XYZ file of C-alpha atoms in Angstrom:
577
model
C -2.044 16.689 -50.217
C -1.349 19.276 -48.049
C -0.166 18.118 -44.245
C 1.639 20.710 -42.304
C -0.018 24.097 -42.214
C 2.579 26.120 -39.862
C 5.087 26.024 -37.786
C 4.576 22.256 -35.574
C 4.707 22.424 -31.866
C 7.688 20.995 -30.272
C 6.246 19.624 -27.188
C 5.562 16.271 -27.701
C 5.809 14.133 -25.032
C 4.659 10.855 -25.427
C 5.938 8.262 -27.831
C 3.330 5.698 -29.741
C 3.992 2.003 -30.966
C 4.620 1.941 -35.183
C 5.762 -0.472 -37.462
C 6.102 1.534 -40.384
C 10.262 2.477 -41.010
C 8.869 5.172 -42.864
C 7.625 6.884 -40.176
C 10.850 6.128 -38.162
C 13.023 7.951 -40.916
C 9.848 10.953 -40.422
C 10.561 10.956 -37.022
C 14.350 11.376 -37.207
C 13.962 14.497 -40.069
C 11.594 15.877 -37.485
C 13.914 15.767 -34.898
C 16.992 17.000 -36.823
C 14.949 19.965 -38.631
C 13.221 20.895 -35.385
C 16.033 21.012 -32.707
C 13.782 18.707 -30.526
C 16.859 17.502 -28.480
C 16.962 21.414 -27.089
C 13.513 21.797 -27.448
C 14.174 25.139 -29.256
C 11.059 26.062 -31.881
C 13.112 26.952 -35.779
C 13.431 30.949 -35.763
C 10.937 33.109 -37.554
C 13.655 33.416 -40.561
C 14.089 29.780 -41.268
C 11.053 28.245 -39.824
C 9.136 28.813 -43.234
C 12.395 26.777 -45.250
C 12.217 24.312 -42.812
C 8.244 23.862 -42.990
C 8.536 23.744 -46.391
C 11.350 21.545 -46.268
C 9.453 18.765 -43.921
C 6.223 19.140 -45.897
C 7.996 18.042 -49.465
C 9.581 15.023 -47.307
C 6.065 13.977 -46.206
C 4.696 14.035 -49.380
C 7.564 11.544 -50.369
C 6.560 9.180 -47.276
C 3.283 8.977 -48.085
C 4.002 7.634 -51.871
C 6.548 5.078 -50.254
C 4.329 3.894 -46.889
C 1.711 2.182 -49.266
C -1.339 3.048 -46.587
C -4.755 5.352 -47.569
C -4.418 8.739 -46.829
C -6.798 8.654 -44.131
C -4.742 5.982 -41.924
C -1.299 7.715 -42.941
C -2.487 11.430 -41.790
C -3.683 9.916 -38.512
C -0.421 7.734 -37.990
C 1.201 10.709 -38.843
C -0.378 13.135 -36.601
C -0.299 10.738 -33.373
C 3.442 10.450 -34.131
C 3.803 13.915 -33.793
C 1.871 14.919 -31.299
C 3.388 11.789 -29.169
C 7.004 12.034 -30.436
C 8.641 14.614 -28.033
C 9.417 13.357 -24.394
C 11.215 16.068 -23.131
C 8.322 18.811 -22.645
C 8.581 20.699 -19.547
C 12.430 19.469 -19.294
C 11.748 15.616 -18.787
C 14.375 14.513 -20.679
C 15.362 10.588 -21.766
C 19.088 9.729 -21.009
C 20.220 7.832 -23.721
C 24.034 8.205 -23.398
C 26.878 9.128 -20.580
C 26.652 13.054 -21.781
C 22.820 12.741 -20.994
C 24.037 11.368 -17.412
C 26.905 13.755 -16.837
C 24.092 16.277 -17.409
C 21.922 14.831 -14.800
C 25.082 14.566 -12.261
C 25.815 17.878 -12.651
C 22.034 19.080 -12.265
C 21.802 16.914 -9.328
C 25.498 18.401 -7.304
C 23.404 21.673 -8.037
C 20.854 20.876 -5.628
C 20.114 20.493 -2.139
C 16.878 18.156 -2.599
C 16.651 15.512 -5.014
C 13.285 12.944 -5.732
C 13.430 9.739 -7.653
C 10.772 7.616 -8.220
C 10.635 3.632 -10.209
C 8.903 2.083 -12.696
C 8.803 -1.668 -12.252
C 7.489 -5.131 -14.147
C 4.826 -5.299 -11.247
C 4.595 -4.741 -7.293
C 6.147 -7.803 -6.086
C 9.835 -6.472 -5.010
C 10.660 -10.205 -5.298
C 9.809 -11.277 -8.212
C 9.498 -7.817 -10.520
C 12.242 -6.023 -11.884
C 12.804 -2.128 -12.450
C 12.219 -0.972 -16.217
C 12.650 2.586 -15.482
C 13.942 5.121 -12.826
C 13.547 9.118 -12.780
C 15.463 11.775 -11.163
C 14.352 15.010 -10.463
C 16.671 17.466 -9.254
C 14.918 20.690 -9.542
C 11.213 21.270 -10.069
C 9.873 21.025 -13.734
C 13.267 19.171 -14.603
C 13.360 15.111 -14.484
C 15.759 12.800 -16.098
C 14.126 8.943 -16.748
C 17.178 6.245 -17.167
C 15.232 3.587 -19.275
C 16.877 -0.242 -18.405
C 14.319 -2.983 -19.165
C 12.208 -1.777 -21.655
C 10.967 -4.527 -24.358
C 11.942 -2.526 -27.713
C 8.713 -2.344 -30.042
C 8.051 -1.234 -33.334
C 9.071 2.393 -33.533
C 10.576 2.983 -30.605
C 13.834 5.073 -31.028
C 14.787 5.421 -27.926
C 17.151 2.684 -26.518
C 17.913 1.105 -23.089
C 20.855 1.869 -21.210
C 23.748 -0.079 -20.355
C 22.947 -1.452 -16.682
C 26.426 -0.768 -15.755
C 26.147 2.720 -17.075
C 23.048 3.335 -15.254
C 24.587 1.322 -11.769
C 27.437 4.208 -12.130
C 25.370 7.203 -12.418
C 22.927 6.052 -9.660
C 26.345 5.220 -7.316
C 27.187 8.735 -7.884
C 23.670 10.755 -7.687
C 23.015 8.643 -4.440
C 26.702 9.338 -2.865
C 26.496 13.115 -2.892
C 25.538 14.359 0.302
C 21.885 15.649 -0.488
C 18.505 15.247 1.256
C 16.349 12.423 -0.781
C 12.926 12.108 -1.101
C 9.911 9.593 -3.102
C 6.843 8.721 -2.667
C 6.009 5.597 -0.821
C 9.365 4.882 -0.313
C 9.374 1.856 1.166
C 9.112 0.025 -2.803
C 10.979 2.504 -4.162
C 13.949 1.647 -1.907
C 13.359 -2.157 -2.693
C 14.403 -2.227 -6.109
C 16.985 0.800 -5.613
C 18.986 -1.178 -3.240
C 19.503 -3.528 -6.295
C 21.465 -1.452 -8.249
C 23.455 1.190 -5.326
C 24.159 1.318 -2.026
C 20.992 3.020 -0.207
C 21.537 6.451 1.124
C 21.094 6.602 5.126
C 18.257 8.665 4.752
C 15.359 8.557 2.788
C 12.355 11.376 2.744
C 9.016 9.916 2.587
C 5.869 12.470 1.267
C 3.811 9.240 1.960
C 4.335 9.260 5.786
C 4.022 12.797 5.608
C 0.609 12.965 4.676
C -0.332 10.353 6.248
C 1.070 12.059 9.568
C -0.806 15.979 8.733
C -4.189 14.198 7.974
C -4.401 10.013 8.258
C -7.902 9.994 7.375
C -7.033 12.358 3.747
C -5.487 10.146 0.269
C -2.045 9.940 0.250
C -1.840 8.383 -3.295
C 0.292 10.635 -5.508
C -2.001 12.292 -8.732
C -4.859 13.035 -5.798
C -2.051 14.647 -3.669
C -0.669 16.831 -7.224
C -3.718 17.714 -7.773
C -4.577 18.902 -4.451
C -1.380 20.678 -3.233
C 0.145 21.254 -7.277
C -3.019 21.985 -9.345
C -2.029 19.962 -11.769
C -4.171 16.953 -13.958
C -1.961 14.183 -13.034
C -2.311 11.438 -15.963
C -3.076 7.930 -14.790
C -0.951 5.299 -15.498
C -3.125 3.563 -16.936
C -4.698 6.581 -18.851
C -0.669 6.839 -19.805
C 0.295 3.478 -20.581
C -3.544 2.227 -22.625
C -3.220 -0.682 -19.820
C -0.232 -2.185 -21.188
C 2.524 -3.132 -18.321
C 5.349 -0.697 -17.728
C 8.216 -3.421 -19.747
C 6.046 -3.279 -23.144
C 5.062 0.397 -22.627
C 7.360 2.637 -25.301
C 10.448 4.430 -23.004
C 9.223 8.112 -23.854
C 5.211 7.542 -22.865
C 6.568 5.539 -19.562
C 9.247 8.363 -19.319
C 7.294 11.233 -18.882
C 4.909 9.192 -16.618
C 7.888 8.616 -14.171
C 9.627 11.994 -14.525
C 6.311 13.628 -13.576
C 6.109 11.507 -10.711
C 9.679 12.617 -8.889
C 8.514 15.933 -10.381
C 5.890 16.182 -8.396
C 7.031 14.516 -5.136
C 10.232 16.996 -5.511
C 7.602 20.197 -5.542
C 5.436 18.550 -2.865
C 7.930 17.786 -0.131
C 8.743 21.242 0.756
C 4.885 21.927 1.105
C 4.156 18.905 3.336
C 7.036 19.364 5.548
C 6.192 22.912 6.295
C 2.718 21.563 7.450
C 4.516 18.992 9.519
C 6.352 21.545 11.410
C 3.105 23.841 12.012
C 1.650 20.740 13.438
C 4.849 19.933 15.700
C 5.109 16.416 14.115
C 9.261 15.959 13.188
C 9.531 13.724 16.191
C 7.161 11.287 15.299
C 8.088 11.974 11.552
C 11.566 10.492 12.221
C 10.336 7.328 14.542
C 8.731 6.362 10.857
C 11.505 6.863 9.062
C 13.042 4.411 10.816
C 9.922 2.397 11.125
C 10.275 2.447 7.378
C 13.619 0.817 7.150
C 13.175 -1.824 9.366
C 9.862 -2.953 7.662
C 11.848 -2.914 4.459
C 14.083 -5.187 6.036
C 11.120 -7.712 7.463
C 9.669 -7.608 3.937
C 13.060 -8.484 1.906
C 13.911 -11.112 3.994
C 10.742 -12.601 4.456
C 9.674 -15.766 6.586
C 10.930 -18.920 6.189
C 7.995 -21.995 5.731
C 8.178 -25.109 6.351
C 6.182 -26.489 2.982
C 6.801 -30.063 4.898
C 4.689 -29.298 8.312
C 2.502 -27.238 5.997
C 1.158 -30.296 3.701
C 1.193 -32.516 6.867
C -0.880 -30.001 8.557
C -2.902 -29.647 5.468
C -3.569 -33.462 5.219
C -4.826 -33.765 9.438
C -7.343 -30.886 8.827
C -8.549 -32.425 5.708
C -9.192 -35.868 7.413
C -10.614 -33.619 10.397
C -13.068 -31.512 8.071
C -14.297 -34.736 6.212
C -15.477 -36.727 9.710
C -17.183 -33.208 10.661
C -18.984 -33.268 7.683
C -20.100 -36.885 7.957
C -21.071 -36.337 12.176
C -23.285 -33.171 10.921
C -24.900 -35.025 7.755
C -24.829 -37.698 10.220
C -27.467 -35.886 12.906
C -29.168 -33.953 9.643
C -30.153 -37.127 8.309
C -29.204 -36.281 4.850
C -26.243 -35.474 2.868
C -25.949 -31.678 1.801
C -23.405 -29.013 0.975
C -22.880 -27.758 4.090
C -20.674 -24.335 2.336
C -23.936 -23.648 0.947
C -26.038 -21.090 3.164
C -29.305 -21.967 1.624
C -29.153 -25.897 1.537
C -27.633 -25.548 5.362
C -30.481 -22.670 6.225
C -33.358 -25.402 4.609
C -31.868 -28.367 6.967
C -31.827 -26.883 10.379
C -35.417 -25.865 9.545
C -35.936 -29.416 8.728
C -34.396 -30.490 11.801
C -36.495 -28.341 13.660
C -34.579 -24.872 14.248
C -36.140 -21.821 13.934
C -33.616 -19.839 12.282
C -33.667 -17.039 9.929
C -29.916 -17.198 8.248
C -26.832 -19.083 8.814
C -24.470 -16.589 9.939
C -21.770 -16.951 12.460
C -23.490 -14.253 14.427
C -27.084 -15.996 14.472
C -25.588 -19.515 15.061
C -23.672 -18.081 18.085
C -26.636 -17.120 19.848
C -27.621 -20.950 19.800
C -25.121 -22.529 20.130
C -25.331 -23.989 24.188
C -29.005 -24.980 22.904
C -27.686 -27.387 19.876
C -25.241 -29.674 19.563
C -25.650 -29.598 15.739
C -24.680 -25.702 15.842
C -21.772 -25.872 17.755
C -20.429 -28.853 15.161
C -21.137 -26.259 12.568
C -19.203 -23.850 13.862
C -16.594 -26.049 14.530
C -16.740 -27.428 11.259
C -16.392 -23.573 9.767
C -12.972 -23.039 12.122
C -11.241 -25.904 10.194
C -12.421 -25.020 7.006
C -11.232 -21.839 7.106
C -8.377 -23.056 8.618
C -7.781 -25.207 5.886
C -8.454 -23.123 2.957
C -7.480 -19.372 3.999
C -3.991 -20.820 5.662
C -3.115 -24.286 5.727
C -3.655 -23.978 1.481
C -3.303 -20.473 0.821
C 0.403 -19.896 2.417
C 1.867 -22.095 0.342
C 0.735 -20.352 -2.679
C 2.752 -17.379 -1.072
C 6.007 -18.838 -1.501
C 8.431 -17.125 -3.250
C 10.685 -19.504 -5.412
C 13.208 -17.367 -5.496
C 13.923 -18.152 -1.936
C 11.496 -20.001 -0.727
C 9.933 -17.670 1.773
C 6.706 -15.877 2.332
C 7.424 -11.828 1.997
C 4.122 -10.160 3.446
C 3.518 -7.076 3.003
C 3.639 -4.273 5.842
C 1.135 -1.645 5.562
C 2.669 1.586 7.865
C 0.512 4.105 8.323
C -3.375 3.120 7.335
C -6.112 4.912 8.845
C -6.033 3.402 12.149
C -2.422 4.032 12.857
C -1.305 0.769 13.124
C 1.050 -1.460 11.193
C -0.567 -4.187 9.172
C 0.375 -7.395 7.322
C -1.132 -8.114 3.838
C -0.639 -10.785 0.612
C -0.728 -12.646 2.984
C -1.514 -11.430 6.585
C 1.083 -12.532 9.168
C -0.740 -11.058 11.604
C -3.728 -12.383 12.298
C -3.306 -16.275 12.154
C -5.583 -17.953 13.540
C -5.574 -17.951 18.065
C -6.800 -21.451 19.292
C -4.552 -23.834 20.456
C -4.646 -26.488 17.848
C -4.308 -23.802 14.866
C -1.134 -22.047 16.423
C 0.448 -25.692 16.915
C -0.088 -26.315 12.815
C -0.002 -22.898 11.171
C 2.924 -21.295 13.549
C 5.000 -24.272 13.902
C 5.686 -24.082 10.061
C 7.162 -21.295 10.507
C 10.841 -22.051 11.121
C 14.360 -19.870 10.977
C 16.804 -20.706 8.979
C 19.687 -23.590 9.864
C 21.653 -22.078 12.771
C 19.365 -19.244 13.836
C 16.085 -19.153 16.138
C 12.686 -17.665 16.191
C 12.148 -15.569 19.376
C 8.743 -14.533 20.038
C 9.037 -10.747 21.880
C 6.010 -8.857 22.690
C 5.085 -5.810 24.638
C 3.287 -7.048 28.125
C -0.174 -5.289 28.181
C 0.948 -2.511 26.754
C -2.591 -0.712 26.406
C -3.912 -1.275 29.523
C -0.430 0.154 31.025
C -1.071 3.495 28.487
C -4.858 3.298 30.046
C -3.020 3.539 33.346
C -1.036 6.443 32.519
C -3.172 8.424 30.811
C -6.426 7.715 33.249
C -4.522 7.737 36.225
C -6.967 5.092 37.694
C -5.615 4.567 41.142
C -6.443 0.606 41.156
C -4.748 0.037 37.872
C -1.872 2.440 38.301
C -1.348 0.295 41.913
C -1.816 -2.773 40.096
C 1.239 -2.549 37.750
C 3.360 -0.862 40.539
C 2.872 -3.958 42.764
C 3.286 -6.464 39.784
C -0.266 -7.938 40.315
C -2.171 -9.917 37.519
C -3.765 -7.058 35.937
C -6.683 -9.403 34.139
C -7.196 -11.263 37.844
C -7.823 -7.853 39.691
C -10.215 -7.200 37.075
C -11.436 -10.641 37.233
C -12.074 -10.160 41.262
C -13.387 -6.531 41.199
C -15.602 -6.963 38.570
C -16.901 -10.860 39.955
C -16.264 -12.570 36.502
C -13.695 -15.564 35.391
C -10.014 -14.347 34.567
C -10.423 -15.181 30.529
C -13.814 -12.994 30.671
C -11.530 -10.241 32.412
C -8.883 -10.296 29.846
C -11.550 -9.736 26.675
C -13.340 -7.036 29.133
C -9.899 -5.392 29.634
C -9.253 -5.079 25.981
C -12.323 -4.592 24.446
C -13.492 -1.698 26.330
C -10.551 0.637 25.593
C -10.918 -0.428 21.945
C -14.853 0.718 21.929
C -16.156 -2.461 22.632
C -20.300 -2.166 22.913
C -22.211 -4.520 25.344
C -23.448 -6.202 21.617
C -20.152 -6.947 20.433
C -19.170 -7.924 24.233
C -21.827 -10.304 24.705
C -20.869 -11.825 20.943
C -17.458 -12.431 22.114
C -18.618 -14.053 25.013
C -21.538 -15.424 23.862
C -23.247 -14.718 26.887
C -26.738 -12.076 26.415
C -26.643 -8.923 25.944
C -27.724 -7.747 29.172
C -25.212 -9.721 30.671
C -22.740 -8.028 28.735
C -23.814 -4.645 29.789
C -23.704 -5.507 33.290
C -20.212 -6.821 33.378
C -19.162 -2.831 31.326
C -20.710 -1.187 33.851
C -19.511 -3.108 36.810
C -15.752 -2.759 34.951
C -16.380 1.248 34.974
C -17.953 1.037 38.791
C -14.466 -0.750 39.706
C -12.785 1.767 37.455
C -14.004 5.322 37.728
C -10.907 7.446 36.710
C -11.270 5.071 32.967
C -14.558 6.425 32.555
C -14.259 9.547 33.220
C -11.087 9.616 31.516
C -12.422 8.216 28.799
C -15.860 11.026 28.693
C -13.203 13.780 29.507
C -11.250 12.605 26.064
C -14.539 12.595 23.806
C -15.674 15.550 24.508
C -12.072 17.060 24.282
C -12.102 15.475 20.579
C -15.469 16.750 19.973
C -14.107 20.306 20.498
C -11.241 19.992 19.140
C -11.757 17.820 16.344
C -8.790 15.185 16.479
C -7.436 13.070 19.494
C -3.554 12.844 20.035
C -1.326 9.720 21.101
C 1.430 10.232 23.916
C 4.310 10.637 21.262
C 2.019 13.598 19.758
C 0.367 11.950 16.478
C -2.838 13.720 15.909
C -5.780 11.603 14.662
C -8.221 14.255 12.802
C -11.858 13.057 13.504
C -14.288 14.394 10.479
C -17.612 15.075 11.173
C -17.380 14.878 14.968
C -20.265 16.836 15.884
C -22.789 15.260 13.727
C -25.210 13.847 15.031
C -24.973 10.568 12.607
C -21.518 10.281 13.372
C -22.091 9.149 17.073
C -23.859 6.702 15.769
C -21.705 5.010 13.727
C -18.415 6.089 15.690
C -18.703 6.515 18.900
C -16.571 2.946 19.647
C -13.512 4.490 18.233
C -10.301 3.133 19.906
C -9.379 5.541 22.857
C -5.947 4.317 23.816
C-alpha cells in the first residue's frame, strides 16, 4: 500500500478531531521529520530518506489502527492536510518561549491588532477560549485558554496566569492598538489586563467612510484585502468555539487580527481624505463609555416587576371579558381571523384587523377603541412586563442591553432587550420605569437634551421665528401651537415629525385625524416657517448633487441611488436634521 508519493506540503493549518493514538504518534513523526515547528520543507538531499522514512512508519500504523484501508487513507489524509496551524506565520503559543517570541515581535512594532474568541456573545455570561495577536501583517500568535481538549488534539491550553502575564506586558508597551468591533473585544480583555487608554476601532471606521456599506470583517477582507475569508462556521463545522480543536479555531482568530492589522492603515487613510479624525475620536470615546453602560448594566426591581406583571394581567383579563362582552361571544381575540369574522358579525365593515385600519375607526366604535386598548396592555404585558425579567443576568442581577453605535441611521440603539423604547403612556412608564431602581445608596437621574433638534433646525435654517423663539426662552411647541392654530400636544408631534420626514399619511396616523387634515396642518407649519422649507428644499437638492448630506460635527451620510427616480419614492422622508 503505497501512501505518500513525494515530498508532503507543510502548510497545514487546521487541526481535525481523532480518536485513534495511532494517528497521534503519526502526527508527532510528522512533525519531528518535517520541521513543522519552523515550517521549513526537508532539503532536496534528505527529503527522499525522510519520505521514505515516514512512508515505512505508515505502513506500520495501518497494521496496528485495525480500520479498512479506505477509512485509514482518508483519516490519514485529513490529518495531514489539517495538521499544520502555523501557515502563513500563525503560530500556536504553547509555552513561555512561544510568548517571549510574541513580546519581542510585538516591542518591534508600532501597530498591534488582537482579536477574541469567546463561549458565545454575552460578555456576561461567556468566557474567552482564545485570543490572537498580530503584530505585523501575515504574522499572528493565538494564546489558546479554555479550550475543551478532544480526541487528538495535541495542542494544550495555557496556564491563565501565563497568558494574564504576557497580555500585561503586550498591552503595557506604548503602541497604537487596534480590533475589530472593539467594543466586545475590550469586554472580555479587561478580564484578564488592565485596558490600554486607547483602543483603534476598523468598525467605526467604516462605518464613518461609508454607513450605508458592511462593516462585518470577511466582507471588509475581501473587499479592501482580496482575500477568501473562511467563515466561522465554514471553519469551525458549526461546533462552538470551546469544543472547536485549538489549531482550526487558531488560525480562524489569527486571520482575524491579521486582517484588521492590514486593514487599519487602509481605512484610516480614507478617513483622513474625507476629513473625519474629529468625529473619529468623539466615537472612540463614545465607545468606552457604552462599554461601561453595558458592563454595569441596569439594576431591576424583579419585585415591582411581578407586581406590575400581576395588575396588567387582571387588567387584560376584564378587557377581554368587556370586548367578548359587547361581541356577544367568546373568541380569541390574538387571533386576526376569528377577531376580523366578529366585527363583521357585529356589523363593521372592515377588511383586516390591523392597528392602522382600526385607527381610522376608532371615534366611530367603542368596541375598536377597547381593542386597541386591549392590544397596549398585552403588549405591555408580554414584550416588557414578562420579557425583562427573562433578561436578568444572575450573575448580578441586572439587565445588560446592548448598545448598537453606529447603525445606518447614525444613532445609538439599545437591543436584547431595548432600553430605549419602553413604552410612553403614563400608566406604562409608572410600572415598567419604576422597576428600574439604582443600587442602595445611589440615585437614578434622568438628564436629557431640551429639544435638541428643533434647536439644530434653528441653526441650520436660520428661521427667524424659531431662532427668536429660543433666544427669548418661549415654549417652542406653544408658538407652533399658536402660529399654526392647532392644540400644544398636536404642535409638539408636528414639530418633530416634520424634520424627521414625516408625510401628511403618517401625520394624520399619529393623530388620527384625516389625511387632509394632516396636510393642512404641514403646510400651515411651513407657511409659519418659511426659512425650514426652504432650508429643507435647499438641503435635498444639495444631497442630490452631491450624493451624501453632512451633520454639523462633519459626519457624511452617503445617499445611494439619489437621482433615481424610484428612490424618491421610497426615500424622500429621510431625516433632515
Amino acid at each position: 500500500m503505497h501512501f505518500v508519493s513525494g515530498i508532503i506540503p507543510v502548510s497545514f493549518i487546521y487541526f481535525p478531531y481523532f480518536s485513534c493514538d495511532e494517528v497521534r504518534k503519526l502526527l508527532k513523526l510528522y512533525q519531528k521529520f518535517f520541521n513543522t515547528q519552523t515550517l521549513q520543507t526537508p532539503a532536496p538531499d534528505t527529503a527522499h530518506n525522510k519520505v521514505t522514512f515516514f512512508e515505512k512508519e505508515l505502513k506500520e500504523l495501518y497494521k496496528k489502527a485495525d480500520l479498512p484501508e479506505k477509512e485509514f487513507k482518508a483519516l490519514l489524509f485529513e490529518a495531514l492536510e489539517n495538521f499544520k496551524a502555523n501557515d502563513r506565520g500563525y503560530i500556536i503559543c504553547q509555552n513561555e518561549e512561544d510568548l517571549k517570541n510574541l513580546l519581542a515581535a510585538c516591542e518591534n512594532s508600532e501597530l498591534i491588532a488582537f482579536d477574541f474568541e469567546t463561549s458565545g456573545f454575552d460578555i456576561i455570561q461567556d468566557y474567552p477560549v482564545g485570543i490572537s495577536i498580530a503584530p505585523q501583517p501575515g504574522l499572528a500568535y493565538y494564546l489558546p485558554v479554555a479550550h475543551k481538549q478532544v480526541g487528538l488534539d495535541t495542542y494544550r491550553n495555557l496556564d491563565i496566569l501565563l497568558v494574564k502575564k504576557c497580555l500585561k506586558n503586550v498591552f503595557s508597551l506604548k503602541k497604537r492598538f487596534v480590533a475589530h468591533h472593539a467594543k466586545f473585544d475590550l469586554a472580555f480583555l479587561q478580564r484578564l489586563v488592565q485596558v490600554p487608554t486607547r483602543i483603534e476601532d476598523t468598525y467605526i471606521l467604516q462605518k464613518l467612510i461609508d454607513v450605508n456599506a458592511p462593516a462585518k470583517l470577511k466582507i471588509m477582507a475581501k473587499k479592501y484585502l482580496e482575500v477568501e475569508p473562511a467563515t466561522f462556521e465554514d471553519t469551525t463545522g458549526k461546533k462552538k468555539a470551546p469544543e472547536t480543536p485549538i489549531a482550526v479555531l487558531g488560525k480562524y482568530c489569527c486571520a482575524d487580527s491579521d486582517y484588521t492589522l492590514r486593514l487599519f492603515p487602509i481605512l484610516e487613510k480614507r478617513l483622513e481624505r474625507l476629513e473625519l479624525r474629529e468625529v473619529y475620536e468623539l466615537e472612540l470615546k463614545v465607545l468606552k463609555v457604552l462599554l461601561g453602560m453595558e458592563v454595569t448594566g441596569v439594576l431591576i426591581s424583579e419585585k415591582k416587576l411581578r407586581q406590575a406583571r400581576e395588575n396588567v394581567n387582571l387588567d387584560v383579563l376584564d378587557s377581554q371579558k368587556q370586548i367578548c362582552r359587547l361581541l356577544g361571544k367568546e373568541i380569541n381575540l390574538n387571533s386576526p381571523s376569528q377577531l376580523l369574522a366578529a366585527l363583521q358579525d357585529f356589523g363593521i365593515s372592515i377588511e383586516n384587523t390591523q392597528e392602522d385600519t382600526l385607527k381610522q375607526l376608532k371615534g366611530k366604535y367603542k368596541i375598536i377603541s377597547l381593542i386597541l386598548e386591549y392590544r397596549k396592555k398585552i403588549k405591555l404585558l408580554n414584550t416588557y412586563l414578562k420579557g425583562l425579567p427573562r433578561h436578568i443576568k444572575p450573575s448580578t442581577g441586572r439587565v445588560h442591553t446592548s448598545y448598537n453605535q453606529l447603525l445606518t441611521a447614525g444613532r445609538i440603539s439599545s437591543s436584547s432587550p431595548n432600553l430605549q423604547q419602553l413604552p410612553k403612556s403614563k400608566r406604562a412608564k409608572e410600572l415598567i420605569r419604576g422597576s428600574l431602581i439604582a443600587s442602595p445608596g445611589y440615585k437614578l437621574v434622568s438628564i436629557d437634551y431640551s429639544q435638541m433638534e428643533l434647536r439644530v433646525l434653528a441653526h441650520f435654517s436660520q428661521e427667524p421665528e424659531l431662532i427668536r423663539a429660543y433666544l427669548e426662552g418661549e415654549d417652542i411647541h406653544q408658538k407652533t401651537a399658536d402660529l399654526v392654530n392647532i392644540p400644544r400636544q398636536q404642535a409638539k408631534i408636528v414639530n418633530f415629525g416634520i424634520i424627521y420626514g414625516m408625510t401628511p399619511v403618517g401625520l394624520a396616523s399619529t393623530l388620527e385625524i384625516p389625511e387632509e387634515e394632516a396636510e393642512d396642518f404641514i403646510e400651515r407649519y411651513f407657511k409659519a416657517y418659511p426659512e425650514v422649507k426652504a432650508w429643507k428644499l435647499k438641503t435635498v437638492n444639495k444631497a442630490r448633487k452631491e450624493g451624501f448630506v453632512e451633520t454639523i460635527s462633519g459626519r457624511k451620510r452617503a445617499l445611494p441611488g439619489l437621482n433615481d427616480s424610484t428612490f424618491w419614492k421610497r426615500r424622500d422622508r429621510k431625516s433632515v436634521v
